[in-house]
Amino acid sequence: MTEHDGAEPTPELPDDLTARLNAVLARRSLTGGPQGEPDTARGWLDVSYEAAYAEDLARASRAAETGLTAPGGHDPVNRASLYRALASVAALTGDHAAATRHIADRARVLAESGYPHQARLEAELGTMLLREPESFEATVLEGVLEGERTRSAHSVDTVLPDVLVALAVRHVEDGRFDPAVDLLEECLEILDARLAAGVPVPPESLASTRMFLAHVHLMGHEPERSAKVADEVLAGQANRAVRAAMWMLKAVVAHERGDSATAILDALRSVELHAAAGVRKGAASAAALLAGMADDAGDQQASILAWKVAVAQAEQGEVPEASDLTLALGHQLLEAEEHALAERVLAGLVRREEAARRLPGLARALVDLGHAARHQNRPAEALEHWGRAATLFEQAGATDEAARMYLASGALLNRQEKPEEAAERFSRAVDLARQDEGPDGPEDNDPAVLPQALHALGHVLCELGEERGVALLDEAIALAQDSSASWYEADFTDTRARGLWALRKGAAAVSSALTAADLFAASEDAMASSNAELFAAYVLLEQERAEEAASLFRMITEQEDTARYLRMAAWLGLAQSLDLSGDEEGATKARLEADAAASTEDPDDETGQAGTADSGLDSDPETD
């Protein structure tokens, strides 16, 4: 059982959320309208950067080449930036000769523009300034740093800003966020001072440095500083990919501080911009975040639509996470009770995972496909899917996942009144869970699986008349005590009482039920506590211990927080007890009280049978 504290206020979703997500699905953006080919060098530079962020390096290179001959392509600032873009792409693709050539082209432009020192150093340092420097390269850059700082005090002909950024990258890779922040802030001070003095500064240098700083602040657990820098990026000139990344960052920060309405709107902006820029992975991530928040806001249809966007973007970009996103979409459809649609989505995923021989992914898809079949009243298919999933989980070494599948199969068989077959599945779950608990079991095993399996098997064995079920329930109770899982200790003790009664051990059943009631009360579950007491009272009644039963029934009726259906059952039980004792007048009054309870409105009423409790066997185990 999951206990919920007070619910958070539900945020309102944007009125045009559905229209905007559908627009992304239709491959057009409402943010800036349809985007044709740019007509300036600066526009082609933006396209090159966006393509690089989308990991389409061939398109990034073509865009930068086109920019060289476009209007504005001979402007020194634009031309130097385009050659840098070409050099970066060549370095990423491992084409060292091309990278060296483009670095030389850029150095020539810099020298002709009055920056001979910067040109010479960039040519000497080569690709060190275009990627994460290795340890030796970082040492070289540290040697360059102080001399460039001295030069920067009286000249703009320096490579200092690029050296600062490259070393910051190295620090971040080493997990040293504070020194990285210092270097990036120093770089930005230099660039801002140049702007103030009228010295040309490539807009992408400011935007990319600030974007990097925003992310470093977030990695260093400074979300508010991170969001502030992101706002500075958005207030300046930046391409769509950079702006999309900043909206995503702001969405994460707003979500973490509990401002769901702002987080949802920021995530939506990120989806639109990422999609418009062709950065499919970013669009898929933003849409997945949006889907989760829409679900939290209680709008399952908006959540489903966002998951569809995430899947579509991931598939268009051939993103490796596409399968996980499709699984999430299928899961959301199940939660929305769109079982037939979920089955179509999941069946397609199963075929793709099967073809790719991705066993863990195939197993998880089969889990949800089984739930889709079960919800459409096809239990045989559900059992078949879960059986395959369990086998695949075992092959992959995920024994706790396999055990959960056997638990789900056993629960379904038990609901079909096939306790012997259910016991077989539960027994296999116990065996697998014990493997996890052993010294050779995986370190990341779920410790809750073994007590749950023992609980399920113990209960069904007692129902089958096998006394060894009580010992299994005792083991489950001991494990719950060891892990301080007080509610589960109460629940398992309650099941033990019902198991003992199934074995016709009345006195022991009553004692166990009353112990469970006390444990439930200590866990602040008044409903379950009253239910356990009611069960104990009915066992006493069945044993014709009328006075004891009457006393317990009466106590339940006097509890103020007892649910209506429990109070009604208690009055009826009291009437039967008084009948057995020969008190006809008292029995009549008790029945009148039962009638009155039946007609009383109870907003917290829960349907159920008096004298029974959830044993956990009718639950619907899900796997993550």
XYZ file of C-alpha atoms in Angstrom:
624
model
C 0.000 0.000 0.000
C 1.228 3.476 -0.799
C 0.345 6.205 1.638
C -0.043 9.750 0.346
C 0.406 12.946 2.269
C -1.373 16.133 1.284
C -1.394 16.562 -2.489
C 0.463 19.431 -4.129
C -1.673 22.079 -5.874
C -2.413 20.983 -9.434
C -0.905 23.437 -11.930
C -2.940 24.721 -14.843
C -1.666 23.634 -18.239
C -1.376 26.217 -21.064
C -4.633 26.525 -23.011
C -2.806 25.994 -26.302
C -0.686 23.053 -25.107
C -2.442 20.484 -27.292
C -2.325 22.702 -30.393
C 1.370 23.425 -29.941
C 2.292 19.775 -29.385
C 0.241 18.759 -32.413
C 2.104 21.407 -34.393
C 5.411 19.793 -33.413
C 4.039 16.405 -34.449
C 3.122 17.965 -37.798
C 6.756 19.115 -38.128
C 6.177 22.826 -37.933
C 6.912 25.261 -35.123
C 4.640 27.908 -33.699
C 7.660 29.629 -32.156
C 9.084 31.191 -35.259
C 7.004 29.885 -38.126
C 8.338 27.808 -40.998
C 12.068 28.174 -41.381
C 13.482 28.379 -44.898
C 17.122 28.489 -45.913
C 18.998 31.502 -44.523
C 20.182 34.255 -46.863
C 23.188 35.517 -44.872
C 26.476 34.138 -43.635
C 25.355 34.664 -40.048
C 22.210 32.637 -40.719
C 24.253 29.771 -42.198
C 26.528 29.878 -39.157
C 23.475 29.383 -36.921
C 22.373 26.458 -39.086
C 25.861 24.944 -38.783
C 25.797 25.188 -34.999
C 22.260 23.787 -34.817
C 23.247 20.858 -37.033
C 26.273 20.203 -34.825
C 24.037 20.145 -31.741
C 21.815 17.703 -33.637
C 24.938 15.561 -34.285
C 24.432 15.961 -38.039
C 28.049 16.838 -38.741
C 27.781 16.533 -42.519
C 25.020 19.150 -42.585
C 26.988 21.323 -40.146
C 29.980 21.293 -42.485
C 27.870 22.018 -45.586
C 26.145 24.945 -43.867
C 29.438 26.516 -42.835
C 30.860 26.096 -46.368
C 27.739 27.739 -47.803
C 28.066 30.601 -45.348
C 31.518 31.474 -46.700
C 29.976 32.493 -50.040
C 26.713 33.941 -48.701
C 26.157 37.705 -48.203
C 28.291 38.736 -45.236
C 30.622 35.781 -45.722
C 33.615 38.060 -46.323
C 33.069 39.989 -43.098
C 36.133 39.063 -40.975
C 34.125 38.232 -37.825
C 31.702 36.020 -39.727
C 34.420 34.413 -41.841
C 36.605 33.590 -38.817
C 33.579 32.067 -37.061
C 32.684 29.952 -40.105
C 36.235 28.597 -40.382
C 36.138 27.775 -36.674
C 32.885 25.871 -37.195
C 34.467 23.922 -40.061
C 37.552 23.129 -37.973
C 35.402 21.947 -35.050
C 33.371 19.613 -37.275
C 36.517 18.217 -38.860
C 38.007 17.592 -35.402
C 34.847 15.809 -34.297
C 34.940 13.553 -37.362
C 38.627 12.774 -36.871
C 39.723 14.520 -40.088
C 42.900 16.046 -38.679
C 44.142 17.337 -42.049
C 40.910 19.241 -42.709
C 40.885 20.622 -39.159
C 44.451 21.876 -39.569
C 43.571 23.482 -42.911
C 40.547 25.306 -41.537
C 42.515 26.475 -38.466
C 45.118 27.929 -40.839
C 42.359 29.631 -42.871
C 40.960 31.169 -39.700
C 44.443 32.255 -38.565
C 44.951 34.047 -41.880
C 41.677 35.973 -41.410
C 42.662 36.889 -37.837
C 46.102 38.094 -38.901
C 44.634 40.205 -41.706
C 42.154 41.700 -39.188
C 44.884 42.897 -36.827
C 45.211 39.887 -34.513
C 48.598 38.344 -35.468
C 49.406 37.070 -31.965
C 46.046 35.322 -31.610
C 46.446 33.884 -35.112
C 49.891 32.470 -34.357
C 48.862 30.885 -31.020
C 45.669 29.367 -32.440
C 47.694 27.771 -35.225
C 50.221 26.442 -32.712
C 47.621 25.098 -30.247
C 45.539 23.548 -33.024
C 42.506 21.561 -31.946
C 43.245 21.966 -28.223
C 40.893 24.961 -28.257
C 38.123 23.120 -30.107
C 37.515 20.133 -27.830
C 38.033 18.834 -24.319
C 41.804 19.006 -23.737
C 43.563 15.898 -22.470
C 45.622 16.082 -19.268
C 48.888 16.902 -21.067
C 47.133 19.440 -23.284
C 45.605 21.065 -20.199
C 49.115 21.437 -18.786
C 50.172 23.183 -21.995
C 47.202 25.538 -21.773
C 47.977 26.289 -18.113
C 51.444 27.382 -19.295
C 49.864 29.701 -21.867
C 47.344 31.126 -19.383
C 49.415 33.545 -17.302
C 51.208 35.065 -20.275
C 47.890 35.665 -22.017
C 46.427 37.220 -18.882
C 49.285 39.699 -18.821
C 48.859 40.456 -22.525
C 45.060 40.810 -22.169
C 45.525 43.713 -19.764
C 46.622 45.970 -22.616
C 45.598 44.233 -25.861
C 42.631 42.417 -27.445
C 45.068 40.427 -29.615
C 45.019 37.416 -27.299
C 43.780 33.861 -27.191
C 42.886 34.154 -23.488
C 39.048 33.713 -23.762
C 39.407 30.436 -25.633
C 42.067 29.143 -23.226
C 39.820 29.941 -20.254
C 36.906 28.014 -21.780
C 39.072 25.023 -22.731
C 40.476 24.756 -19.190
C 36.972 25.122 -17.742
C 35.928 22.116 -19.842
C 38.801 20.133 -18.354
C 37.834 21.139 -14.800
C 34.209 20.075 -15.353
C 35.353 16.716 -16.694
C 37.372 16.303 -13.472
C 34.318 17.259 -11.358
C 35.843 20.580 -10.236
C 32.938 22.957 -10.760
C 34.016 25.984 -8.687
C 37.275 26.624 -10.595
C 35.386 26.098 -13.854
C 32.894 28.786 -12.846
C 35.747 31.185 -12.028
C 37.354 30.666 -15.439
C 34.066 31.089 -17.328
C 33.168 34.256 -15.420
C 36.626 35.643 -16.188
C 36.064 34.885 -19.867
C 32.693 36.638 -19.883
C 34.156 39.711 -18.173
C 36.709 39.967 -20.983
C 34.102 39.549 -23.729
C 31.699 42.043 -22.111
C 34.517 44.576 -21.743
C 35.347 44.210 -25.437
C 31.721 44.803 -26.376
C 31.606 47.903 -24.199
C 34.740 49.190 -25.962
C 33.209 48.621 -29.398
C 35.443 45.631 -30.245
C 33.631 43.027 -32.379
C 32.730 39.874 -30.436
C 31.122 36.891 -32.209
C 27.629 36.492 -30.715
C 28.016 32.699 -30.570
C 31.049 33.087 -28.278
C 29.000 34.983 -25.685
C 25.999 32.669 -26.014
C 27.938 29.402 -25.847
C 30.081 30.546 -22.908
C 27.058 31.677 -20.935
C 25.231 28.443 -21.787
C 28.216 26.454 -20.511
C 28.290 28.532 -17.316
C 24.567 27.973 -16.745
C 25.035 24.214 -16.996
C 28.071 24.239 -14.679
C 26.043 26.141 -12.059
C 23.332 23.496 -12.340
C 25.850 20.657 -12.012
C 27.261 22.450 -8.962
C 23.798 22.515 -7.332
C 23.267 26.252 -7.772
C 19.949 26.225 -9.658
C 18.990 29.860 -9.133
C 22.336 31.157 -10.414
C 21.976 28.734 -13.309
C 18.533 30.076 -14.229
C 19.786 33.676 -13.980
C 22.562 32.995 -16.503
C 20.060 31.195 -18.751
C 17.925 34.359 -18.736
C 20.979 36.347 -19.877
C 21.454 33.945 -22.789
C 17.790 34.239 -23.782
C 17.969 38.030 -23.604
C 20.852 38.081 -26.090
C 21.532 36.771 -29.579
C 21.645 32.963 -29.828
C 20.642 30.238 -32.256
C 17.584 28.077 -31.668
C 19.514 25.113 -30.283
C 21.145 27.237 -27.582
C 17.845 28.927 -26.719
C 16.123 25.539 -26.563
C 18.778 24.248 -24.164
C 18.289 27.269 -21.907
C 14.504 26.846 -21.797
C 15.063 23.202 -20.888
C 17.414 24.207 -18.090
C 14.904 26.733 -16.785
C 12.179 24.066 -16.903
C 14.299 21.728 -14.796
C 15.033 24.461 -12.252
C 11.376 25.529 -12.030
C 10.304 21.891 -11.667
C 12.800 21.305 -8.846
C 11.577 24.343 -6.921
C 7.948 23.249 -7.313
C 6.836 25.899 -9.809
C 5.100 23.395 -12.085
C 3.162 25.912 -14.188
C 6.359 27.739 -15.191
C 8.230 24.461 -15.689
C 5.552 23.153 -18.067
C 5.592 26.316 -20.187
C 9.395 26.415 -20.300
C 9.576 22.727 -21.275
C 7.046 23.343 -24.056
C 9.168 26.195 -25.439
C 12.182 23.887 -25.320
C 10.315 21.169 -27.244
C 9.314 23.625 -29.967
C 12.752 25.175 -30.413
C 14.645 21.891 -30.289
C 12.284 20.424 -32.887
C 12.513 23.515 -35.109
C 16.312 23.346 -34.977
C 16.276 19.640 -35.764
C 17.890 18.704 -32.437
C 15.805 15.547 -32.040
C 17.459 14.245 -28.890
C 16.878 17.542 -27.095
C 13.271 17.707 -28.298
C 12.657 14.142 -27.092
C 14.139 14.889 -23.652
C 12.103 18.074 -23.254
C 8.915 16.319 -24.387
C 9.544 13.485 -21.924
C 9.940 16.011 -19.095
C 6.746 17.728 -20.227
C 4.900 14.391 -20.370
C 5.795 13.601 -16.787
C 4.709 17.019 -15.565
C 1.426 16.847 -17.508
C 0.737 13.492 -15.862
C 1.493 14.993 -12.438
C -0.977 17.768 -13.292
C -3.655 15.136 -13.889
C -3.958 15.565 -17.651
C -3.306 12.099 -19.043
C -4.257 13.025 -22.596
C -1.736 15.880 -22.669
C 0.831 13.516 -21.177
C 0.132 10.929 -23.875
C 0.475 13.580 -26.587
C 3.807 14.743 -25.137
C 5.054 11.139 -25.059
C 4.025 10.809 -28.716
C 6.092 13.892 -29.525
C 9.037 12.442 -27.585
C 8.814 9.142 -29.469
C 8.412 10.836 -32.873
C 11.391 13.124 -32.297
C 13.559 10.266 -31.029
C 12.659 8.074 -33.995
C 13.290 10.881 -36.502
C 16.707 11.461 -34.966
C 17.420 7.738 -34.542
C 18.043 8.470 -30.870
C 19.038 5.344 -28.884
C 16.493 6.220 -26.183
C 13.600 5.880 -28.654
C 12.691 2.435 -27.299
C 12.549 3.694 -23.708
C 10.340 6.587 -24.772
C 8.009 4.249 -26.679
C 7.757 2.075 -23.584
C 6.894 5.170 -21.530
C 4.177 6.066 -24.046
C 2.729 2.564 -23.812
C 2.808 2.744 -20.030
C 1.042 6.108 -20.038
C -1.639 4.735 -22.352
C -2.200 1.888 -19.904
C -2.588 4.356 -17.048
C -5.115 6.284 -19.152
C -6.977 2.982 -19.735
C -6.378 3.263 -23.482
C -5.657 -0.452 -23.479
C -6.185 -1.236 -27.162
C -4.009 1.691 -28.278
C -1.383 0.752 -25.717
C -1.358 -2.784 -27.112
C -0.692 -1.506 -30.647
C 2.176 0.702 -29.470
C 3.695 -2.035 -27.319
C 3.285 -4.802 -29.896
C 5.260 -2.701 -32.381
C 7.924 -2.085 -29.755
C 8.152 -5.823 -29.031
C 8.740 -6.536 -32.716
C 11.494 -3.907 -32.938
C 13.215 -5.019 -29.743
C 12.987 -8.645 -30.845
C 14.571 -7.843 -34.206
C 17.368 -5.885 -32.516
C 17.816 -8.632 -29.881
C 17.724 -6.111 -27.038
C 16.688 -8.556 -24.317
C 16.084 -6.215 -21.344
C 14.107 -3.819 -23.555
C 12.110 -6.690 -25.048
C 11.337 -8.044 -21.588
C 10.034 -4.703 -20.320
C 7.903 -4.249 -23.412
C 6.417 -7.719 -22.855
C 5.573 -6.788 -19.267
C 3.370 -3.886 -20.343
C 2.013 -5.809 -23.327
C 0.857 -8.421 -20.827
C -0.943 -5.762 -18.804
C -2.633 -4.503 -21.992
C -3.884 -8.035 -22.733
C -5.034 -8.579 -19.146
C -7.028 -5.354 -19.112
C -8.792 -6.556 -22.278
C -9.797 -9.806 -20.558
C -7.231 -12.001 -22.295
C -5.469 -13.534 -19.275
C -3.919 -16.419 -21.222
C -2.056 -13.942 -23.455
C -0.996 -11.908 -20.443
C 0.461 -15.007 -18.804
C 2.279 -15.920 -22.010
C 3.848 -12.438 -22.306
C 4.845 -12.389 -18.643
C 6.298 -15.888 -18.905
C 8.518 -14.782 -21.799
C 9.471 -11.627 -19.912
C 10.461 -13.631 -16.823
C 12.663 -15.940 -18.915
C 14.351 -12.979 -20.622
C 14.936 -11.213 -17.309
C 16.570 -14.370 -15.955
C 18.789 -14.610 -19.050
C 19.814 -10.978 -18.535
C 20.598 -11.613 -14.858
C 17.750 -9.380 -13.664
C 16.429 -11.930 -11.169
C 14.404 -9.464 -9.102
C 12.580 -8.346 -12.279
C 11.943 -11.992 -13.133
C 10.598 -12.601 -9.635
C 8.171 -9.704 -10.030
C 6.867 -11.285 -13.223
C 6.232 -14.568 -11.438
C 4.433 -12.615 -8.722
C 2.237 -10.891 -11.314
C 1.499 -14.228 -13.015
C 0.672 -15.868 -9.700
C -1.660 -13.033 -8.723
C -3.523 -13.354 -12.029
C -3.822 -17.138 -11.675
C -5.061 -16.735 -8.117
C -7.777 -14.359 -9.311
C -8.748 -17.027 -11.823
C -9.155 -19.464 -8.917
C -6.166 -21.552 -9.947
C -4.317 -21.600 -6.606
C -2.093 -24.600 -7.415
C -0.713 -22.901 -10.526
C -0.421 -19.628 -8.621
C 1.596 -21.388 -5.926
C 4.034 -22.647 -8.584
C 4.655 -19.094 -9.812
C 4.980 -17.707 -6.289
C 7.398 -20.501 -5.390
C 9.590 -19.612 -8.365
C 9.501 -15.948 -7.283
C 10.700 -16.975 -3.819
C 13.551 -19.037 -5.277
C 14.722 -16.139 -7.453
C 14.419 -13.637 -4.626
C 16.502 -15.878 -2.380
C 19.206 -15.865 -5.068
C 19.199 -12.078 -4.888
C 19.522 -12.184 -1.114
C 22.516 -14.524 -1.186
C 26.188 -13.434 -1.063
C 26.480 -13.848 -4.830
C 23.318 -11.871 -5.596
C 23.477 -8.565 -7.489
C 24.276 -5.486 -5.438
C 21.321 -3.520 -6.837
C 18.681 -6.119 -5.992
C 15.344 -4.982 -4.574
C 15.119 -6.159 -0.933
C 11.312 -5.858 -1.004
C 10.886 -8.712 -3.506
C 11.626 -11.614 -1.122
C 9.139 -10.613 1.615
C 6.473 -9.938 -1.025
C 7.067 -13.351 -2.600
C 7.027 -15.108 0.780
C 3.817 -13.274 1.643
C 2.089 -14.313 -1.581
C 3.240 -17.947 -1.434
C 2.497 -18.276 2.280
C -1.050 -17.025 1.818
C -1.952 -19.286 -1.108
C -0.430 -22.344 0.598
C -2.551 -21.717 3.684
C -5.607 -21.453 1.439
C -4.601 -24.826 -0.013
C -4.445 -26.288 3.513
C -0.649 -26.491 3.727
C 0.606 -25.454 7.171
C 4.082 -24.609 5.858
C 2.482 -21.432 4.522
C 2.452 -20.035 8.079
C 6.220 -20.449 8.371
C 6.688 -18.522 5.113
C 4.462 -15.725 6.391
C 6.464 -15.644 9.626
C 9.638 -15.234 7.574
C 8.054 -12.378 5.626
C 7.037 -10.704 8.887
C 10.572 -11.054 10.269
C 12.036 -9.449 7.143
C 9.578 -6.556 7.426
C 10.591 -6.087 11.068
C 14.286 -6.098 10.148
C 13.757 -3.397 7.532
C 11.498 -1.294 9.782
C 8.685 -1.602 7.236
C 5.988 -1.263 9.878
C 2.972 -1.138 7.555
C 4.095 -4.279 5.715
C 4.682 -6.017 9.041
C 1.044 -5.236 9.860
C -0.176 -6.351 6.423
C 1.745 -9.642 6.545
C 0.499 -10.273 10.102
C -3.060 -9.670 8.916
C -2.566 -12.196 6.097
C -1.152 -14.632 8.659
C -4.412 -14.355 10.618
C -6.449 -15.230 7.523
C -4.095 -18.060 6.683
C -4.482 -19.504 10.170
C -8.254 -19.311 9.869
C -8.080 -21.085 6.504
C -6.249 -23.841 8.414
C -9.078 -23.739 11.009
C -6.813 -22.486 13.783
C -9.324 -20.065 15.233
C -7.641 -18.923 18.449
C -4.327 -18.282 16.720
C -6.143 -16.453 13.909
C -7.861 -14.100 16.365
C -4.611 -13.388 18.185
C -2.774 -12.643 14.919
C -5.606 -10.416 13.653
C -5.623 -8.323 16.835
C -1.833 -7.989 16.650
C -2.216 -6.795 13.054
C -4.849 -4.272 14.175
C -2.424 -2.802 16.715
C 0.348 -2.654 14.121
C -1.921 -0.947 11.597
C -2.949 1.584 14.260
C 0.705 2.288 15.002
C 1.199 2.888 11.255
C -1.750 5.329 11.310
C -3.896 3.168 9.020
C -7.169 3.270 10.935
C -9.147 1.631 8.114
C -6.933 -1.452 7.992
C -6.866 -1.611 11.788
C -10.673 -1.686 11.988
C -10.791 -4.261 9.200
C -8.428 -6.555 11.111
C -10.524 -6.188 14.255
C -13.654 -6.954 12.249
C -12.061 -10.134 10.912
C -11.125 -11.215 14.443
C -14.687 -10.581 15.596
C -16.173 -12.696 12.808
C -13.784 -15.538 13.600
C -14.989 -15.403 17.206
C -18.564 -15.434 15.958
C -17.874 -18.464 13.730
C -16.510 -20.230 16.806
C -19.708 -19.340 18.683
C -17.777 -17.216 21.188
C -20.658 -14.791 21.094
C -19.834 -12.584 24.082
C -16.244 -11.981 22.990
C -17.403 -11.331 19.448
C -20.104 -8.903 20.618
C -17.588 -6.975 22.689
C -15.262 -6.566 19.728
C -18.075 -5.669 17.281
C -19.362 -3.072 19.717
C -15.905 -1.531 20.119
C -15.653 -1.131 16.322
C -19.030 0.643 16.143
C -17.902 3.116 18.795
C -14.773 4.209 16.937
C -15.338 7.633 15.388
C -13.048 7.143 12.393
C -14.519 3.804 11.307
C -15.643 3.800 7.683
C -19.354 3.455 6.998
C -19.188 0.012 5.416
C -17.090 -1.297 8.339
C -19.482 0.195 10.885
C -22.423 -1.359 9.064
C -20.691 -4.762 9.030
C -19.870 -4.412 12.725
C -23.520 -3.674 13.603
C -24.643 -6.720 11.588
C -22.012 -8.860 13.295
C -23.167 -7.558 16.658
C -26.760 -8.461 15.765
C -25.713 -12.032 14.948
C -23.725 -12.249 18.199
C -26.694 -11.023 20.230
C -28.975 -13.486 18.417
C -26.615 -16.248 19.439
C -26.722 -14.992 23.049
C -30.528 -14.834 23.033
C -30.739 -11.036 23.235
C -33.437 -10.502 20.566
C -34.132 -6.879 21.530
C -30.456 -5.935 21.361
C -30.132 -7.746 18.030
C -33.060 -5.782 16.582
C -31.537 -2.468 17.700
C -28.219 -3.481 16.160
C -29.898 -4.211 12.821
C -31.590 -0.805 12.905
C -28.193 0.782 13.495
C -26.838 -1.199 10.520
C -29.664 0.159 8.349
C -28.898 3.687 9.538
C -25.200 3.218 8.736
C -26.107 1.949 5.270
C -28.052 5.126 4.499
C -25.412 7.506 5.854
C -23.267 9.332 3.324
C -19.598 8.677 3.787
C -17.269 10.562 1.418
C -14.435 8.225 2.371
C -16.474 5.079 1.724
C -14.549 2.252 0.092
C -16.290 -0.759 -1.325
C -15.343 -4.067 0.165
C -16.595 -7.138 1.944
C -16.787 -7.063 5.693
C -14.458 -9.463 7.343
C -11.965 -9.482 4.470
C -8.818 -7.556 3.782
C -6.495 -7.028 0.894
C -4.004 -9.838 1.083
C -1.843 -8.311 -1.611
C -2.636 -11.167 -3.992
C -5.094 -9.169 -6.073
C -2.687 -6.341 -6.687
C -1.292 -5.595 -10.108
C 2.492 -5.697 -9.792
C 4.215 -3.403 -12.251
C 7.892 -3.221 -13.064
C 9.823 -0.036 -13.750
